[in-house]
Every structure is written in structure tokens, then in C-alpha cells.
Short mmCIF file of C-alpha atoms and ligand atoms in Angstrom, two decimals:
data_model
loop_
_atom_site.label_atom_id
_atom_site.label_comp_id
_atom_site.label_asym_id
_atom_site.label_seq_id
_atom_site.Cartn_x
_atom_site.Cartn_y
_atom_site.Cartn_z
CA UNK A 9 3.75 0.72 26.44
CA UNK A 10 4.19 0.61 22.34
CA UNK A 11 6.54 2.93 20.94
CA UNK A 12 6.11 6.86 20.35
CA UNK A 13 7.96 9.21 17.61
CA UNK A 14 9.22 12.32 19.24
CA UNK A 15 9.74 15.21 16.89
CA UNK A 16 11.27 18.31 17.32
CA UNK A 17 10.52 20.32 13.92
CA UNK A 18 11.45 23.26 12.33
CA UNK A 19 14.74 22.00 10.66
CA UNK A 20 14.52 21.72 6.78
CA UNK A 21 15.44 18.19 5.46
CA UNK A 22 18.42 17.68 3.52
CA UNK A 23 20.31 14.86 1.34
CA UNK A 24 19.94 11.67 -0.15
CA UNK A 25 17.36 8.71 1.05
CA UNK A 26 17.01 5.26 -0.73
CA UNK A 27 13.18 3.91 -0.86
CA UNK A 28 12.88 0.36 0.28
CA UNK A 29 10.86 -2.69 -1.46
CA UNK A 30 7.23 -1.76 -1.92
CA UNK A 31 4.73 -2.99 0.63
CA UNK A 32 1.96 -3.39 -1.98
CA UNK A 33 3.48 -5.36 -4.00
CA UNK A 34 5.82 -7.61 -1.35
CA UNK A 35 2.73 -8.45 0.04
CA UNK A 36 0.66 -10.15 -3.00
CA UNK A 37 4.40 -11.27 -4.36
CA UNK A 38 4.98 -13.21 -1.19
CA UNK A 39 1.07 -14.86 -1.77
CA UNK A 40 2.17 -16.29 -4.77
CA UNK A 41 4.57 -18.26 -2.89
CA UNK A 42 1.44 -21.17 -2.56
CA UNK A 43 1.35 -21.42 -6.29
CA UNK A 44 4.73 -22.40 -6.85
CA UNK A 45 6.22 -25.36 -4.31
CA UNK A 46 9.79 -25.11 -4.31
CA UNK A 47 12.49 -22.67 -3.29
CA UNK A 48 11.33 -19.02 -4.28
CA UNK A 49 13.19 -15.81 -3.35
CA UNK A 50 12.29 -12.40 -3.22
CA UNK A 51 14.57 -9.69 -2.38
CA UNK A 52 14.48 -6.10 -1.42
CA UNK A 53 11.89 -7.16 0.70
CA UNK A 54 10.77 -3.92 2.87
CA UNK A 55 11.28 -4.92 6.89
CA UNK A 56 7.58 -3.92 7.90
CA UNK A 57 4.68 -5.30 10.59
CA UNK A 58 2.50 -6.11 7.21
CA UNK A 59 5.42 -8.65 5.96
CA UNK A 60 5.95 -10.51 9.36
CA UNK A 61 2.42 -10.91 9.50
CA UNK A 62 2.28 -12.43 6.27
CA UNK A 63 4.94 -14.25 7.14
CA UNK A 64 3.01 -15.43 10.15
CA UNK A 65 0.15 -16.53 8.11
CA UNK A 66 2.26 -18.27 5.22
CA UNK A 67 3.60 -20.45 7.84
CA UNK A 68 0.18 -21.17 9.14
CA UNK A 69 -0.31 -22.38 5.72
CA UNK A 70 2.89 -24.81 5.84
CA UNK A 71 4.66 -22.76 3.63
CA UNK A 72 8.53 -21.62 5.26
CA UNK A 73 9.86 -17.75 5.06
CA UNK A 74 12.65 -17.39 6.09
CA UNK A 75 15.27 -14.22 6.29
CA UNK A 76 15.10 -10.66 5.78
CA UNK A 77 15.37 -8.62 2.95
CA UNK A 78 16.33 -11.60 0.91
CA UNK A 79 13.42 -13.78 1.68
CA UNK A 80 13.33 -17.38 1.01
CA UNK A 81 9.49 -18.74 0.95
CA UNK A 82 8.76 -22.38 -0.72
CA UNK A 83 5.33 -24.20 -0.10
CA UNK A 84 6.62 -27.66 -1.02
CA UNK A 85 5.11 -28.63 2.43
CA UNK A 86 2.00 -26.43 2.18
CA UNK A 87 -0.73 -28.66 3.66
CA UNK A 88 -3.68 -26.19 4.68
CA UNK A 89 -6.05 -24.00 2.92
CA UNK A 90 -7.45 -22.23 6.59
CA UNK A 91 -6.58 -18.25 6.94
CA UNK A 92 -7.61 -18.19 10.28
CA UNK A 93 -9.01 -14.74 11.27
CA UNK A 94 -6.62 -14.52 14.39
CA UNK A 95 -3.92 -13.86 11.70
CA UNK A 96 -6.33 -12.36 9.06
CA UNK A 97 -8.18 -9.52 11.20
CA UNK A 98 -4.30 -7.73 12.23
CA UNK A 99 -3.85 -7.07 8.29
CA UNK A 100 -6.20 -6.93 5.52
CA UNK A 101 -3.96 -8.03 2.95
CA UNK A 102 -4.00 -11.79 4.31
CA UNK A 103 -6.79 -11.82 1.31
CA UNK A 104 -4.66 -12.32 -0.87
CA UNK A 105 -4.30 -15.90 0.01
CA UNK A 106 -7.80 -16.86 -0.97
CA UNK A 107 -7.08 -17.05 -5.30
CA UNK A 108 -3.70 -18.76 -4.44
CA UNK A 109 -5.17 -21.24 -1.99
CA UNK A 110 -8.08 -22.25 -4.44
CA UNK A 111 -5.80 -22.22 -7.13
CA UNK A 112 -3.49 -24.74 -5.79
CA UNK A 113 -5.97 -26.59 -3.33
CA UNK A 114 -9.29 -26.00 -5.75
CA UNK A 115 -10.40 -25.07 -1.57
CA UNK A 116 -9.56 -22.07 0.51
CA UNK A 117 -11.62 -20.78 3.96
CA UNK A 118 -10.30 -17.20 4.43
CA UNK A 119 -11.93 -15.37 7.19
CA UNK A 120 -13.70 -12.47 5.76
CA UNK A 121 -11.20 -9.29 6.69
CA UNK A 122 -14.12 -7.04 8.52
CA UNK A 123 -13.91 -3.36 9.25
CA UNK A 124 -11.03 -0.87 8.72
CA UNK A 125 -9.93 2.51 10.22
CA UNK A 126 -10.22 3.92 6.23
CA UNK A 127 -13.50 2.39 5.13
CA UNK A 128 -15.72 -0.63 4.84
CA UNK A 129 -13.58 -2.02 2.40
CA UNK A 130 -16.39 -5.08 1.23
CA UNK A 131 -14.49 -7.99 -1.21
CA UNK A 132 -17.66 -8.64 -3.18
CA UNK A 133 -16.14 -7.71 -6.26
CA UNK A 134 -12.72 -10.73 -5.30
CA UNK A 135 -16.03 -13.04 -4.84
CA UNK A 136 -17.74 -12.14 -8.00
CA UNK A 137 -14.45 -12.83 -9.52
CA UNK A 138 -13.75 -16.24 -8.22
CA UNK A 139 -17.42 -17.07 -9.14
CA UNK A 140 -16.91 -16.44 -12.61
CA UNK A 141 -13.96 -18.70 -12.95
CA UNK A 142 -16.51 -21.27 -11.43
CA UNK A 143 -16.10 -21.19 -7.84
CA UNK A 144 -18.35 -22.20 -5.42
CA UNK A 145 -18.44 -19.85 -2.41
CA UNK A 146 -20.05 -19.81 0.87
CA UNK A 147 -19.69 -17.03 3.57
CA UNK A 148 -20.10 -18.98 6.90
CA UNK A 149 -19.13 -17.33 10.94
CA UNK A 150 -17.30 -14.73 9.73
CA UNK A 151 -15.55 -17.08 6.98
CA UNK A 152 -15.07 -16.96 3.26
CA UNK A 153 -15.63 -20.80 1.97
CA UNK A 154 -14.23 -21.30 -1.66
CA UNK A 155 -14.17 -24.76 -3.48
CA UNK A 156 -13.71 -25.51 -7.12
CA UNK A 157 -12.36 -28.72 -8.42
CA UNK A 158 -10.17 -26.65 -10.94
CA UNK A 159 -11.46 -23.16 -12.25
CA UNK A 160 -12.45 -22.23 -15.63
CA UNK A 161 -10.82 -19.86 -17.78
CA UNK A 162 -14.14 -16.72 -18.12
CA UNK A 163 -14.31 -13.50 -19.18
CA UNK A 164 -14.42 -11.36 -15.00
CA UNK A 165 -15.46 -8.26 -15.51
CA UNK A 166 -14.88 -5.98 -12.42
CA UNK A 167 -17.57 -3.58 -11.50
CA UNK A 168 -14.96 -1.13 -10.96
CA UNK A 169 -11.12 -1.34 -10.45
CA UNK A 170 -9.96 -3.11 -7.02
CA UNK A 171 -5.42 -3.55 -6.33
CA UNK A 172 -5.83 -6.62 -4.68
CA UNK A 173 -8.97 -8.38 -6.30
CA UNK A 174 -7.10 -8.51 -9.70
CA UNK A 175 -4.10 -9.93 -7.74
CA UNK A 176 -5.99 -12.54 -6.36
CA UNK A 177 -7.89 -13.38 -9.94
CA UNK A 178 -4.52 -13.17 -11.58
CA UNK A 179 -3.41 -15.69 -8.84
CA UNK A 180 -6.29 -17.76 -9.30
CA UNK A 181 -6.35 -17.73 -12.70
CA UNK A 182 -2.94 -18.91 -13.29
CA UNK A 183 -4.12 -22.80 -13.19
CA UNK A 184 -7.31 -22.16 -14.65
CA UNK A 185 -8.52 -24.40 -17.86
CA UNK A 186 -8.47 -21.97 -20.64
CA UNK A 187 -8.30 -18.62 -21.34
CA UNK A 188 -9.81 -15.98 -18.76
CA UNK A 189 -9.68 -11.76 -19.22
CA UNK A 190 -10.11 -9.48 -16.73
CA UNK A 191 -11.88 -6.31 -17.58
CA UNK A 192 -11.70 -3.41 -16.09
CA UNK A 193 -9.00 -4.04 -13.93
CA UNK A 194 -6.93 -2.24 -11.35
CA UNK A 195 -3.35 -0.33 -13.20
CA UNK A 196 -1.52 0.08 -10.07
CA UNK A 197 2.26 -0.99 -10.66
CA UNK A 198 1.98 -3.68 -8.18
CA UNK A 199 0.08 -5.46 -10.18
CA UNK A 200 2.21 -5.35 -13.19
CA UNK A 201 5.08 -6.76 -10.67
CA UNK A 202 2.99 -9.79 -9.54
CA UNK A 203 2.36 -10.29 -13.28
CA UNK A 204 6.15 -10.05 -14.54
CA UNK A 205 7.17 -12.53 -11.35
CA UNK A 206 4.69 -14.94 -12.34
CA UNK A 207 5.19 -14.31 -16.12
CA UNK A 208 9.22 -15.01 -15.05
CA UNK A 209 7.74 -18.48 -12.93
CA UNK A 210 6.22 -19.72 -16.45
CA UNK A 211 2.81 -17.68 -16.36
CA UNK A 212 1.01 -16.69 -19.31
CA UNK A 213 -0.26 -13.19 -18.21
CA UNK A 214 -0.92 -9.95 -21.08
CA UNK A 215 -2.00 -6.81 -20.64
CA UNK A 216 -1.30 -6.00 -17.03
CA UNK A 217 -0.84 -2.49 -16.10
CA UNK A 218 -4.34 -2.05 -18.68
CA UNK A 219 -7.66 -2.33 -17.69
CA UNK A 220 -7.67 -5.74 -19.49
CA UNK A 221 -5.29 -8.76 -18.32
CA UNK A 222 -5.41 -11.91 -20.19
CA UNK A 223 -4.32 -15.21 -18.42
CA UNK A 224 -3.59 -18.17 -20.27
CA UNK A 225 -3.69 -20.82 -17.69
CA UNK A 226 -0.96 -23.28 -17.25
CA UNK A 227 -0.23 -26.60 -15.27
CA UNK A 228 2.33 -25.61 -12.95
CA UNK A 229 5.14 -23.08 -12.23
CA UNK A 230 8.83 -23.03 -11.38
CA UNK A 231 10.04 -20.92 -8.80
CA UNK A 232 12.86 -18.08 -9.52
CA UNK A 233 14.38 -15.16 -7.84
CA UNK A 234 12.63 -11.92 -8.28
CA UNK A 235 13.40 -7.99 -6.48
CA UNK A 236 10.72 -6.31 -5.39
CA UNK A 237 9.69 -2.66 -6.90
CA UNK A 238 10.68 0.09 -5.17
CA UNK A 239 8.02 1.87 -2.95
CA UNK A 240 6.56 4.87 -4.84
CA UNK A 241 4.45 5.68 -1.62
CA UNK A 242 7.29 6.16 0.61
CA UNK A 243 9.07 7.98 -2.39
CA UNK A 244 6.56 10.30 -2.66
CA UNK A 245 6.22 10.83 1.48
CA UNK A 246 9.89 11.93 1.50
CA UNK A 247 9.34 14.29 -1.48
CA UNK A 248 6.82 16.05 0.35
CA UNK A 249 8.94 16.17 3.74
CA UNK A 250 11.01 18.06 1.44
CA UNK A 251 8.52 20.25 0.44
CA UNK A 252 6.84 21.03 4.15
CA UNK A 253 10.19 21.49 5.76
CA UNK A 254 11.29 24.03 2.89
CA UNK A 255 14.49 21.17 2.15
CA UNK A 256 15.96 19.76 -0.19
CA UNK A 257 15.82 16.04 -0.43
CA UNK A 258 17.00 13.66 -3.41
CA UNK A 259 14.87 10.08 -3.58
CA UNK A 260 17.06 7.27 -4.57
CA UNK A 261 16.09 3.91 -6.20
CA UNK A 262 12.65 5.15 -7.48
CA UNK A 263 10.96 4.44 -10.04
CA UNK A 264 9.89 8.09 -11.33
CA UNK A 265 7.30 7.02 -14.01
CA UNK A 266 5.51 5.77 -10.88
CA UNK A 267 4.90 9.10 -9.48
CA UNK A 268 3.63 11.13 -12.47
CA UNK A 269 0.69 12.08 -10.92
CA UNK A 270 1.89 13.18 -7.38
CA UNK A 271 5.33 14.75 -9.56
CA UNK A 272 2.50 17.07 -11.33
CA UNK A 273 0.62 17.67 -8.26
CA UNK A 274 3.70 18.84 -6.38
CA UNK A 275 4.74 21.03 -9.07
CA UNK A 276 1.55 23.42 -8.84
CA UNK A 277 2.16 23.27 -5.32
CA UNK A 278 5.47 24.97 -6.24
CA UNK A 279 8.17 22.51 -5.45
CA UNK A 280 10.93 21.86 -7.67
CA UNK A 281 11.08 18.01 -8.58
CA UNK A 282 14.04 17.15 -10.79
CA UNK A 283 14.79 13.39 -11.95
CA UNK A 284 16.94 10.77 -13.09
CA UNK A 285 16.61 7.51 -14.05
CA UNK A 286 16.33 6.10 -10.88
CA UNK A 287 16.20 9.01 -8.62
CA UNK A 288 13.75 12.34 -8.01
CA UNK A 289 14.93 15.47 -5.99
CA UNK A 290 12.46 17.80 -4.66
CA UNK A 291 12.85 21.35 -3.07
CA UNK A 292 10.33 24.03 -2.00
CA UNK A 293 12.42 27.39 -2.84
CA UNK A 294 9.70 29.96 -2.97
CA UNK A 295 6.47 28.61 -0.77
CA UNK A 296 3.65 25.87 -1.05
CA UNK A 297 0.76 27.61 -3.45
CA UNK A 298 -2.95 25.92 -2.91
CA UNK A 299 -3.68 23.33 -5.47
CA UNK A 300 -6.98 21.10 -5.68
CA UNK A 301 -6.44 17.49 -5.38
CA UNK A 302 -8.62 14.26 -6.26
CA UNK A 303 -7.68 10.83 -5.50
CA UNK A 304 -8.42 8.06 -8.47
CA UNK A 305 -7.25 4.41 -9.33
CA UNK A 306 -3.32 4.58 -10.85
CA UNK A 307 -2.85 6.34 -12.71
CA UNK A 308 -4.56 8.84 -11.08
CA UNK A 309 -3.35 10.81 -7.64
CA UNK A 310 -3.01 8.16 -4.70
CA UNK A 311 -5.24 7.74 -2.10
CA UNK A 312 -2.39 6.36 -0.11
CA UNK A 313 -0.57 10.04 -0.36
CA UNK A 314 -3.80 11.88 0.44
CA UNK A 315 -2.63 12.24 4.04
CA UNK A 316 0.36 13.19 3.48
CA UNK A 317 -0.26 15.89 0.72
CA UNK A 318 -2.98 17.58 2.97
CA UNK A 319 0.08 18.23 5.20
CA UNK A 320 1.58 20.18 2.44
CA UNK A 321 -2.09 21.98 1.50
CA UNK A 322 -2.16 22.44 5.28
CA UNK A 323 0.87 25.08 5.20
CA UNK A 324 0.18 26.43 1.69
CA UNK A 325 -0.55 30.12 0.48
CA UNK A 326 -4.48 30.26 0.45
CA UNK A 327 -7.59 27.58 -0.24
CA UNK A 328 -7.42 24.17 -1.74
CA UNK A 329 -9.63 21.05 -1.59
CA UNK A 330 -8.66 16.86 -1.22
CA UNK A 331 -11.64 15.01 -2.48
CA UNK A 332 -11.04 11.11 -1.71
CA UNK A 333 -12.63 8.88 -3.75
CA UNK A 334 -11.41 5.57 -3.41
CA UNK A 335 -12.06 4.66 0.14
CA UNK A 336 -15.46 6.18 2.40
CA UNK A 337 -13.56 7.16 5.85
CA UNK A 338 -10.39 8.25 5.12
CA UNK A 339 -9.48 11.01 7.23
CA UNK A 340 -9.22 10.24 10.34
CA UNK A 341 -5.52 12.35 10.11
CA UNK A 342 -7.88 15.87 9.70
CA UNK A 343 -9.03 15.80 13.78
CA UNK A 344 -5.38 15.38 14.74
CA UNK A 345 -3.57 17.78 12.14
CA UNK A 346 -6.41 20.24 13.28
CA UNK A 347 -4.75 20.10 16.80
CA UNK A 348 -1.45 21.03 15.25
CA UNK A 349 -3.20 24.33 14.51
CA UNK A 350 -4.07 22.98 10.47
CA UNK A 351 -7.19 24.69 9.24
CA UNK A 352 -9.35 21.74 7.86
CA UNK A 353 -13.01 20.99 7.57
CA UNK A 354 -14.76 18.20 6.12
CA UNK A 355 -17.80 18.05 3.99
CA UNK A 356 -18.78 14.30 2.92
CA UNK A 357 -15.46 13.13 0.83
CA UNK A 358 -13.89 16.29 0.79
CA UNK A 359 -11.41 18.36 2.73
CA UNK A 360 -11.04 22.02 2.64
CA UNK A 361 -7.73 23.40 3.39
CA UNK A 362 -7.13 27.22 4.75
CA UNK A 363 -3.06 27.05 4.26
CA UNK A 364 -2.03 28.46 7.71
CA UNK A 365 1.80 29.94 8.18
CA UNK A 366 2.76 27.45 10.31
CA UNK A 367 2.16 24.11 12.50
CA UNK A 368 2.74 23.87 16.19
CA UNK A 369 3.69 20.72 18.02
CA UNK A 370 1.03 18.52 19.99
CA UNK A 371 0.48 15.47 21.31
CA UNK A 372 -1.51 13.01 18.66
CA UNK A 373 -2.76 9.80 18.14
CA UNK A 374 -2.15 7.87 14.94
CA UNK A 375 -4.97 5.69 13.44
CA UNK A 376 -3.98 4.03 9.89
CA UNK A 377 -0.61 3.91 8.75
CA UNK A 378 -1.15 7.15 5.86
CA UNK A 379 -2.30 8.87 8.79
CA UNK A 380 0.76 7.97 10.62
CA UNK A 381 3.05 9.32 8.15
CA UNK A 382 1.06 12.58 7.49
CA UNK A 383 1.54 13.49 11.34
CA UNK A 384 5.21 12.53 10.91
CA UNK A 385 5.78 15.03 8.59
CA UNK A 386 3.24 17.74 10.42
CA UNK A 387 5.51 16.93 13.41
CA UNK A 388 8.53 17.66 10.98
CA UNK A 389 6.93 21.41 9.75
CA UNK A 390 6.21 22.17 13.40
CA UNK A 391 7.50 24.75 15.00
CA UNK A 392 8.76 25.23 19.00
CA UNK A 393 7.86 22.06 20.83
CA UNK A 394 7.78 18.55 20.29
CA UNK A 395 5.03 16.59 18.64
CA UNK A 396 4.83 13.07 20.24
CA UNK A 397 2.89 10.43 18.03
CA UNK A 398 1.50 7.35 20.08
CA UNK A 399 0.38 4.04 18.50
CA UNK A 400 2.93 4.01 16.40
CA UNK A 401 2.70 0.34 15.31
CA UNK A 402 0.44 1.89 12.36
CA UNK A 403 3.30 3.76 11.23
CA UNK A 404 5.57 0.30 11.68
CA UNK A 405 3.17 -1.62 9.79
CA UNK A 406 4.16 0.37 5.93
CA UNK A 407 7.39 2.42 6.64
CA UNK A 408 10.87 0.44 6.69
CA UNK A 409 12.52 2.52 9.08
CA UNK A 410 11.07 5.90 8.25
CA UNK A 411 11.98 7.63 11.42
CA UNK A 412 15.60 6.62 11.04
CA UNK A 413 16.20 7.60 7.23
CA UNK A 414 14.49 11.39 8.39
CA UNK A 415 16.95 11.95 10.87
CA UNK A 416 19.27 11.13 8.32
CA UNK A 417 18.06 13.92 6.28
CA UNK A 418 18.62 15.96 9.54
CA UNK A 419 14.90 15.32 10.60
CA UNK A 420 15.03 15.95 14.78
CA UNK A 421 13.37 12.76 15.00
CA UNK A 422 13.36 9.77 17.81
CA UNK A 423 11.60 6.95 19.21
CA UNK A 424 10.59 6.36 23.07
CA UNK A 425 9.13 3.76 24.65
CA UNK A 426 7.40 3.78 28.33
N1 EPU B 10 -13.98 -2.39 -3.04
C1 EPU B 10 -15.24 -2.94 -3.02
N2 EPU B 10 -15.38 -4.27 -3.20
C2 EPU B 10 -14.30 -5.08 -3.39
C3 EPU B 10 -13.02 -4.52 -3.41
C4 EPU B 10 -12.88 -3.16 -3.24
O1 EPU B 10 -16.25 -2.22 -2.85
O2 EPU B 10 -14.48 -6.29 -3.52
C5 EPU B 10 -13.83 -0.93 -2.89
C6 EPU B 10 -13.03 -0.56 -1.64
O3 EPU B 10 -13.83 -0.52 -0.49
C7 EPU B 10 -12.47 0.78 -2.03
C8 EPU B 10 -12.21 0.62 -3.54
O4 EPU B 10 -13.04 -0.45 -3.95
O5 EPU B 10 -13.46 1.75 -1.84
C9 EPU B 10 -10.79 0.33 -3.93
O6 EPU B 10 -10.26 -0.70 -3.11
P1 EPU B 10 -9.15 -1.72 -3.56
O7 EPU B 10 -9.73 -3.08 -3.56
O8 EPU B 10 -8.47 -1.26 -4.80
O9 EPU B 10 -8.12 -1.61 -2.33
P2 EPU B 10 -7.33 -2.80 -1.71
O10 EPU B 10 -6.92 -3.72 -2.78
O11 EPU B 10 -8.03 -3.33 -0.52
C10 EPU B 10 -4.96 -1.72 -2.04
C11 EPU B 10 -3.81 -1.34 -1.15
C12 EPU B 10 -4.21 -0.15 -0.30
C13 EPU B 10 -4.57 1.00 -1.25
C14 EPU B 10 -5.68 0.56 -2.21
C15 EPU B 10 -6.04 1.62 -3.25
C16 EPU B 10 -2.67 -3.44 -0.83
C17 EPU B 10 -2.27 -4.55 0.07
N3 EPU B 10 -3.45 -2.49 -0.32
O12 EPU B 10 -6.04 -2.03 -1.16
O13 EPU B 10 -3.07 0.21 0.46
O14 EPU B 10 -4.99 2.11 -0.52
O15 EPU B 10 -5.28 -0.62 -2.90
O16 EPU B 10 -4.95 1.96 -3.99
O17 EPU B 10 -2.26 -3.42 -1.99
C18 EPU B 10 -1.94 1.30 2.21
O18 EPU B 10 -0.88 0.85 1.74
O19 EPU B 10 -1.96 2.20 3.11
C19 EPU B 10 -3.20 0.82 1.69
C20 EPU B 10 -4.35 0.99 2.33
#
């Protein structure tokens, strides 16, 4: 039987926890591997499900990876352009081989990614994209079908923002002939990493971390050794553990700018968040006040701490509502946190939140990896009992150790298998 987390909560976090590399932008970074043959290393690579998968798939492609944390990828041998969807259907993010695999093949066949425990999640808009630079594409059994001789430099302009559709038209852009902007495109900081990595590999990339990107295309890269930004997600879930266990927990090797938007949110919620240069520190001295919250592209609130902040609306002082906008099913956390005695009901994208004094333990089920965390740190605010999470492998997928560094913070936390 796959792993469960045990907690026994009640006991208020304290100390000092170092983020790992960020998922989000490990993920697309590693891509990019099949656009430069040659040695290329990454480092502070996070130690996640999502990265041996990718991993898994790279090789697929020919292309090694080897070690962790350090990791050493070069596509020299790179001989296939087939994303299999076997390897594509366990993680989403295997899309972002399609604009590196046209880009360097001028072919990719990608199996379409399907459904997803958050949403529909289509990839018309990464089509539309690749179209524009003059790809041909066919969706046949389940299969994206991309061909282009080499693509053309052309003004892409996105219907509305999408994180990994501009990585994959930066990515295919890269070789294109000419000049091609991207318009309205996603802000996230992940995308501004990809861009500086390739920029570093010889890339002509402006703008990113706007709405508009400008790629100059070029004729080939060299590979270098980049790190990998910190994880403002995970950041941000260990500034709320702070917050629901009443603790006091300092976040190093963050990048704070990152986290504006959840730094303001937490504030009105009536934590304390002091920071560094490199560091944040949240505590929760006098209570968790009600605030509204609505999820929008960076640099907006993140739909990826939605879960977790309901926890903290969940135990707050009176009424407050989460409206998600970015994805159409995600909150599939409310049915379980309900069970640990949370006062939620939904109406269409939005959750209302009666702050209750307190959490108890349960038995739940975790169903996408936000989820996950959000009943990690419910289990953490419980009180009496133990909350045991099953299907943990969501959790695994995201987190780089996240049940180890909270019991290093003095989190009553464990894992059990059987
Ligand atoms: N969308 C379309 N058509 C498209 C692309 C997106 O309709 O072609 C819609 C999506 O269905 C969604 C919205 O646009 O409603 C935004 O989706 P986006 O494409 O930006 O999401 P993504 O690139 O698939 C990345 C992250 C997600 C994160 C979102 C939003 C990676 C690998 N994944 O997904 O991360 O939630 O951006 O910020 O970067 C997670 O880490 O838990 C996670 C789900």
C-alpha cells in the first residue's frame, strides 16, 4: 500500500526551513535540455515524482539525466520526437516537450495530456501558438502531430495568459527564422527563469516577466550551468503553517518579491511577515481575521496557494470568500477539510468560509498535490487525534520532503506505509 502522512496537531511550528528548487520552473528548464545537445546542468533541482517523471520521458527521448540535485541532462544522442502517453498521462507537464521537439526536430507527436483532478485544462491556446509560427498540426488517437520544416518568426497573440504555453512558444521560438512576439503572455517567474537560462545558452529573448516577450531566433545554443529558482509555492505553504499553527516560522532561500501578493494577503489575515533579502518570517500573534481572496495570473494571488490559504480562512475570526479563477474544478480539498469540521460551501467558483475555532483530526483522502498540502497543514491545526492522509504520492509529486522539514519545525508529523 502507498504511503500515508500521520499527523498529530496542535503543536505551533517553530524555526528556520530552506525552500527547495521550484517545480515549475525545473520542469520547463529541464525541457530545454532538447534544444541544446551537449552537457547541460541544472542545480538545486527539487527531488520530486514530477522531475523523475520527466526524467523518465527525457530519456525516452534519448536525451541522459543523470544525478540529483545537480542534474546533468545533454541530448547530444536525442533521436526521437514521440512523448508517448504512457509517460505523458502520469504528469501534465510532459507538454512541455512539444515546442522543444519541433524546434529541434521541425516534428514532435506528444500525446494530448487529457483530464485533470483541477480542471479540463485544454492546450488550444500552445496549438494556436505553434500554428502561428507555421506549424502544421494534426490531433490523431489521442496524439498531438506537429511538423514544420523550420518555424517562422510571427507575431502569437495568446487569447489569454497560459505558464506553460509561453514556455513552450519561447522554446519553440528560439530557432525560429526571424523575429516572433508573444502577446499577452503568462508573468509567472518561471518563465522569466526559462528565459534568463536560455538567454545565458545564447538566446535572444526580451521582455519576459511582461505580457510581451520578443524572441529573436538564433541557429543554435551552447549549453551552461544554471540553479534553479527557489520555490515560492512551498515558501508560501510554510508561511501559512506558521500562521494556522499560531508559530513562528522563518523561510530561507526565498525569493520575497515572488510572494507579494500572498505577503499582502497574509497580512489582512493578521500574520506578521517580516523579510530579508533572501528570507521571510511569518507569525500569527493575535488570531487569523477573514479576508476575501481571488486567484489571478502572477502577479496576482496563486491558484496554486488557494488550498492552502482556505486552511487559514478555515480557522479565521468570521466570513471570507476564495473565488478561483484560473482553473474550473479546483476544490476538490473543500469535501475533505469539511470532514475536519471546516465550515465551507461552494457556489460555482467560489468558496465561502465560516472561520470555525478549531479543526479536528480525520481520516482523508488527497486528490491533487495543492490539495495534498492544504490537508497537511489542516492535519497540523488539528486538535486531539491524528489526521492520516492516504494517496500521498500527490503530495510526493510537488513537495521535496515536506513532511520531514515540518517536523523539523516541531510539526508531529510521520509517514507509514501498509
Ligand atoms: N488554458 C486553456 N488553453 C490552453 C492553456 C491553458 O484553456 O491552451 C486554461 C487552463 O485550463 C487554465 C488557464 O488557462 O484554466 C491557465 O492555465 P495555464 O496554462 O497557465 O496552466 P499550466 O501551464 O497548465 C501551470 C503550472 C500549474 C499552475 C498553473 C497556473 C506548471 C508545470 N504548471 O500550469 O501548476 O497551477 O500554471 O499558475 O508550470 C501545480 O504546481 O500544482 C500546478 C498545477
Amino acid at each position: 500500500m502507498p504511503d500515508r502522512i500521520l499527523i498529530e496537531g496542535g503543536t505551533p511550528l517553530h524555526g528556520e526551513v530552506a525552500v527547495s528548487g521550484a517545480k515549475n520552473a525545473a520542469l520547463p528548464l529541464m525541457a530545454a535540455s532538447l534544444l541544446v545537445p551537449g552537457e547541460y546542468v541544472l542545480e538545486n533541482v527539487p527531488d520530486l515524482r514530477d522531475v523523475t517523471t520527466m526524467c523518465g520521458l527525457l530519456g525516452h527521448l534519448g536525451v541522459s539525466c543523470d544525478g540529483r540535485g545537480t542534474v546533468t541532462l545533454d541530448s547530444t544522442k536525442a533521436s526521437s520526437w514521440d512523448a508517448p502517453y504512457d509517460l505523458v498521462k502520469t504528469m501534465r507537464a510532459s507538454i512541455l516537450t512539444l515546442g522543444p521537439l519541433l524546434a529541434r526536430f521541425g516534428r514532435a507527436q506528444v500525446s494530448q495530456p487529457g483530464g485533470c483532478a483541477i480542471g479540463t485544462r485544454p492546450i488550444n491556446r500552445h496549438l494556436a501558438g505553434l500554428e502561428a509560427l507555421g506549424a502544421n498540426i494534426r490531433l490523431e488517437h489521442g496524439y498531438v502531430i506537429a511538423e514544420a520544416e523550420r518555424l517562422v518568426g510571427a507575431e502569437v497573440v495568446f487569447e489569454a495568459p497560459t505558464v506553460t504555453g509561453t514556455e513552450n512558444l519561447i522554446m519553440a521560438a528560439v530557432f525560429a527564422e526571424g523575429r516572433t512576439a508573444l502577446v499577452n503572455a503568462a508573468r509567472e517567474p518561471e518563465i522569466v527563469d526559462l528565459a534568463d537560462a536560455l538567454n545565458a545558452m545564447g538566446a535572444r529573448i526580451a521582455g519576459a516577466g511582461t505580457d510581451v516577450i520578443h524572441v529573436e531566433g538564433v541557429t543554435s545554443l551552447t549549453p551552461v550551468r544554471y540553479r534553479v529558482m527557489p520555490d515560492r509555492i512551498e515558501a508560501g505553504t510554510y508561511l501559512i503553517a506558521a500562521g494556522v499553527t499560531r508559530g513562528n516560522v522563518t523561510v530561507k532561500g526565498c525569493v520575497p518579491s515572488h510572494l507579494r501578493a500572498v505577503i499582502e494577503r497574509l497580512e489582512k489575515a493578521g500574520l506578521t511577515v517580516e523579510e530579508g533579502p533572501d528570507w521571510l518570517r511569518a507569525a500569527c500573534p493575535d488570531g487569523i481575521r477573514a479576508v476575501d481572496v481571488r486567484t489571478d495570473p502572477y502577479p496576482g494571488f496563486p491558484t496554486d496557494m488557494q488550498a492552502q490559504f482556505m486552511v487559514l480562512m478555515a480557522l479565521s475570526d468570521g466570513l471570507s470568500t476564495l473565488t478561483e479563477t484560473i482553473f474550473d474544478g479546483r476544490f476538490m480539498h473543500v469535501p475533505e477539510l469539511c470532514r475536519m469540521g471546516a465550515d465551507i460551501t461552494l457556489s460555482d467558483r467560489r468558496a465561502i468560509i465560516r472561520g470555525v475555532a478549531g479543526l479536528s483530526a480525520a481520516p482523508v483522502m488527497a486528490t491533487d498535490l495543492r490539495a495534498s498540502a492544504s490537508l497537511v497543514l489542516a492535519g497540523l491545526a488539528a486538535e486531539e487525534g491524528i489526521t492520516e492522509i492516504s494517496r500521498v504520492y500527490h503530495l510526493d509529486r510537488g513537495y521535496d520532503s515536506l513532511d520531514r522539514k515540518l517536523s523539523l519545525l516541531g510539526g508531529k508529523i510521520w509517514r507509514a506505509s501498509g
